[in-house]
């Protein structure tokens, strides 16, 4: 045994000197200190820290600290540092390095590089802020056990035939990728955790074929698992949750086996197959996400013995020429429907179950369904759209909220040896122009009209609201007193008919009936009258589109609102709010509504569009959006012909729309000509391509930009103004908000991660969104629809009003009172679903909901951390209704917190 010390007499002065004296076999005990040298290991020596981990450091400066060329050397309890942009800290080119309880930190390319040798590492800590934790290549391998890789760019890279085994390891707080397996890399990861990754958690490309067994992926900003090219990975009995976009994406010709375990959908969905991907999903539970499993391109996976549940839209969605096979799978509790098959796609399903979904199947393409069970759907069990074909064999469709199977005009199909029983509508409803062959099928216990009827009977049970004027219907009360007229309709029924001139409009007043409209999404409903009137300013954007186009745009924009992007947006919003408030002076009087409009516009353009508009562009957009929303109610209730009359108001409106459209068009043109990716939504819109390589036209990009401007400026500007008003006029609310900010922030600047801890402030935001909410939204029936207890015919205009619902004392006692504590968890659970819908619900729920809430809480935190505001005494602040409910005016004085102005926390109510 040899002793090493850099200071003590009688010891060898360096580890290298000890190695030279020891030969190939020895134990070298190293006393505490830092040894600045490169250690070359070629024998079976053991190097151990005498006083245990953390006491001995081998520092290779910008070179390799430990180089293993052969033998089986062992390191125990050492700290190793080294490397540069081209050199690792530890490199194993031959032999086997054994290490226990070591901490290895790289300073550049990689911490531990294994380009041919083997490793046996246990209970180690590996970090490398500038590069990879481990890199195995050129046949390198070995075993890594109970080791943590933290703070590196990429956790583990496996390439070119390498085949390591990692057991019980943690890859956490990484800026890039957790595991990258490329080339012909293989490798096995067992019982590992991949958490808090800034990019994708696992990326498998080339011809790589790694095995992941019982691994957990949590909190990746990008995809949980991405497979591309010819990759063939196996992911067995693992978990993928909290992905920032989609949980699993399979593209190219990849063919994974995902066997057992659970995948929870992120904002981009749960599983997405694209290109020519195949592979097998077996015994897998898929939960949540906008869509559970999306299959596009010409992908053809096998989905076998899986459970798909809780998707916000469809459980399984087929696009393009997809042709998956689904066997023995259960799809349940999906909001819009179980399966969606778009035109061109082909679905094969057997021995599967659909339960408790909006629809069982919506077919725009072709499907063969054999030996399956469809039940307890809120709409039709199976809806076959024009041009679609259904072959239904030996299956059971029962207890559907509409027809069991509905063949619309232009569809076709065959139904053989089936049971269509106990459905609320017809067992089989087919249009006379739909060629359908029906053999040996039982239809008993169904409601509705006989087989062959085209539509359910028109509504006979919808009462008309009182107060109609001759010829004008309810136009006058709707324009004169919308905030009194609309809430009063709830007294007359769950669905009430009003007339705008000769046009009948059905106002939906009960939460359950509203959910009947919103939850089926674009299956039974399209956007409707309100959104038709927005098209002059917005074009065909995500706010006005319906059906397939709406789903396409929603998928396109979903990554823009991913979790990792929200943190960046919050930082920009905070900066804008700080810049705005920096110009305030103690005792200054502000037009708070106008200030908040300007703040919302600046936050939007600098976060989503990454540019600061000139004054003319900003004014054109702000004025155009104000004109679009302020006159919307009038344009909804008046006949469309009125818009062509050359009144002063119509002329101003058209000029404002033209000016706004020119301003937006100039921004789009400037971006396209620059041809650079600024990392914002406009860059993403300009660069996106579909499967055929076709991008969006300028008109399509323009529509999305205008939509985001409307939803990101006008609505949050009004809400921020009401936030200042409701907080400022109550000393108690002001005190509690300020006290919470002081406690959580402690005087520092708020960060995105602080927002969840601001619980009371969040409840204040929720209450403002309840009390001062959008006036109304519309839908139009595509087919005969059941809404509450009423049957609404195709082509009917429906209106639902968040303002009406939020001011109904059945759901919100004393609804005019501002009470944030009604959103305490125990109280909020008493509010029925569908009664609180500031962002709508179902597949048409606002895609930027979380962005909006984060923005509102962040701006509130910035303002009230330093300031308080009070309404100017005597100011007559009242609600003014159009599309939004805005304050008529909002003069407020600002007061710097501190001294006598610092609020005293008030106790709970």
Tab-separated table of C-alpha atoms in Angstrom, residues 80 89-90 99 101-106 110-113 121-129 131-135 144-156 169-174:
chain	number	residue	atom	x	y	z
A	80	UNK	CA	-12.391	14.175	-10.521
A	89	UNK	CA	-12.689	14.620	-17.669
A	90	UNK	CA	-12.493	10.786	-17.612
A	99	UNK	CA	-15.428	3.539	-9.509
A	101	UNK	CA	-18.616	6.956	-4.523
A	102	UNK	CA	-16.838	9.296	-6.909
A	103	UNK	CA	-17.864	12.760	-8.131
A	104	UNK	CA	-16.882	13.467	-11.740
A	105	UNK	CA	-17.280	16.923	-13.257
A	106	UNK	CA	-16.479	17.798	-16.850
A	110	UNK	CA	-18.078	15.189	-21.818
A	111	UNK	CA	-17.545	14.117	-18.223
A	112	UNK	CA	-17.090	10.351	-18.778
A	113	UNK	CA	-16.102	9.204	-22.277
A	121	UNK	CA	-19.515	2.785	-11.777
A	122	UNK	CA	-21.564	2.693	-8.581
A	123	UNK	CA	-22.972	5.458	-6.377
A	124	UNK	CA	-21.296	8.242	-8.316
A	125	UNK	CA	-22.208	11.845	-9.095
A	126	UNK	CA	-21.577	13.129	-12.630
A	127	UNK	CA	-21.928	16.690	-13.895
A	128	UNK	CA	-20.836	18.752	-16.873
A	129	UNK	CA	-22.416	22.192	-17.403
A	131	UNK	CA	-21.462	19.089	-22.345
A	132	UNK	CA	-22.522	15.459	-21.879
A	133	UNK	CA	-22.502	13.425	-18.685
A	134	UNK	CA	-21.663	10.045	-20.282
A	135	UNK	CA	-20.782	9.282	-23.863
A	144	UNK	CA	-23.435	2.225	-14.285
A	145	UNK	CA	-25.463	1.737	-11.094
A	146	UNK	CA	-27.156	4.097	-8.613
A	147	UNK	CA	-25.449	7.083	-10.204
A	148	UNK	CA	-26.795	10.614	-10.700
A	149	UNK	CA	-26.064	12.818	-13.701
A	150	UNK	CA	-27.001	16.378	-12.816
A	151	UNK	CA	-26.581	19.752	-14.478
A	152	UNK	CA	-25.130	18.480	-17.751
A	153	UNK	CA	-26.216	19.424	-21.255
A	154	UNK	CA	-27.085	15.827	-22.217
A	155	UNK	CA	-27.237	13.040	-19.673
A	156	UNK	CA	-26.141	9.926	-21.567
A	169	UNK	CA	-29.652	5.950	-12.152
A	170	UNK	CA	-31.068	9.470	-12.121
A	171	UNK	CA	-30.608	11.958	-14.967
A	172	UNK	CA	-31.852	15.299	-13.659
A	173	UNK	CA	-31.681	19.050	-14.283
A	174	UNK	CA	-30.308	18.708	-17.803
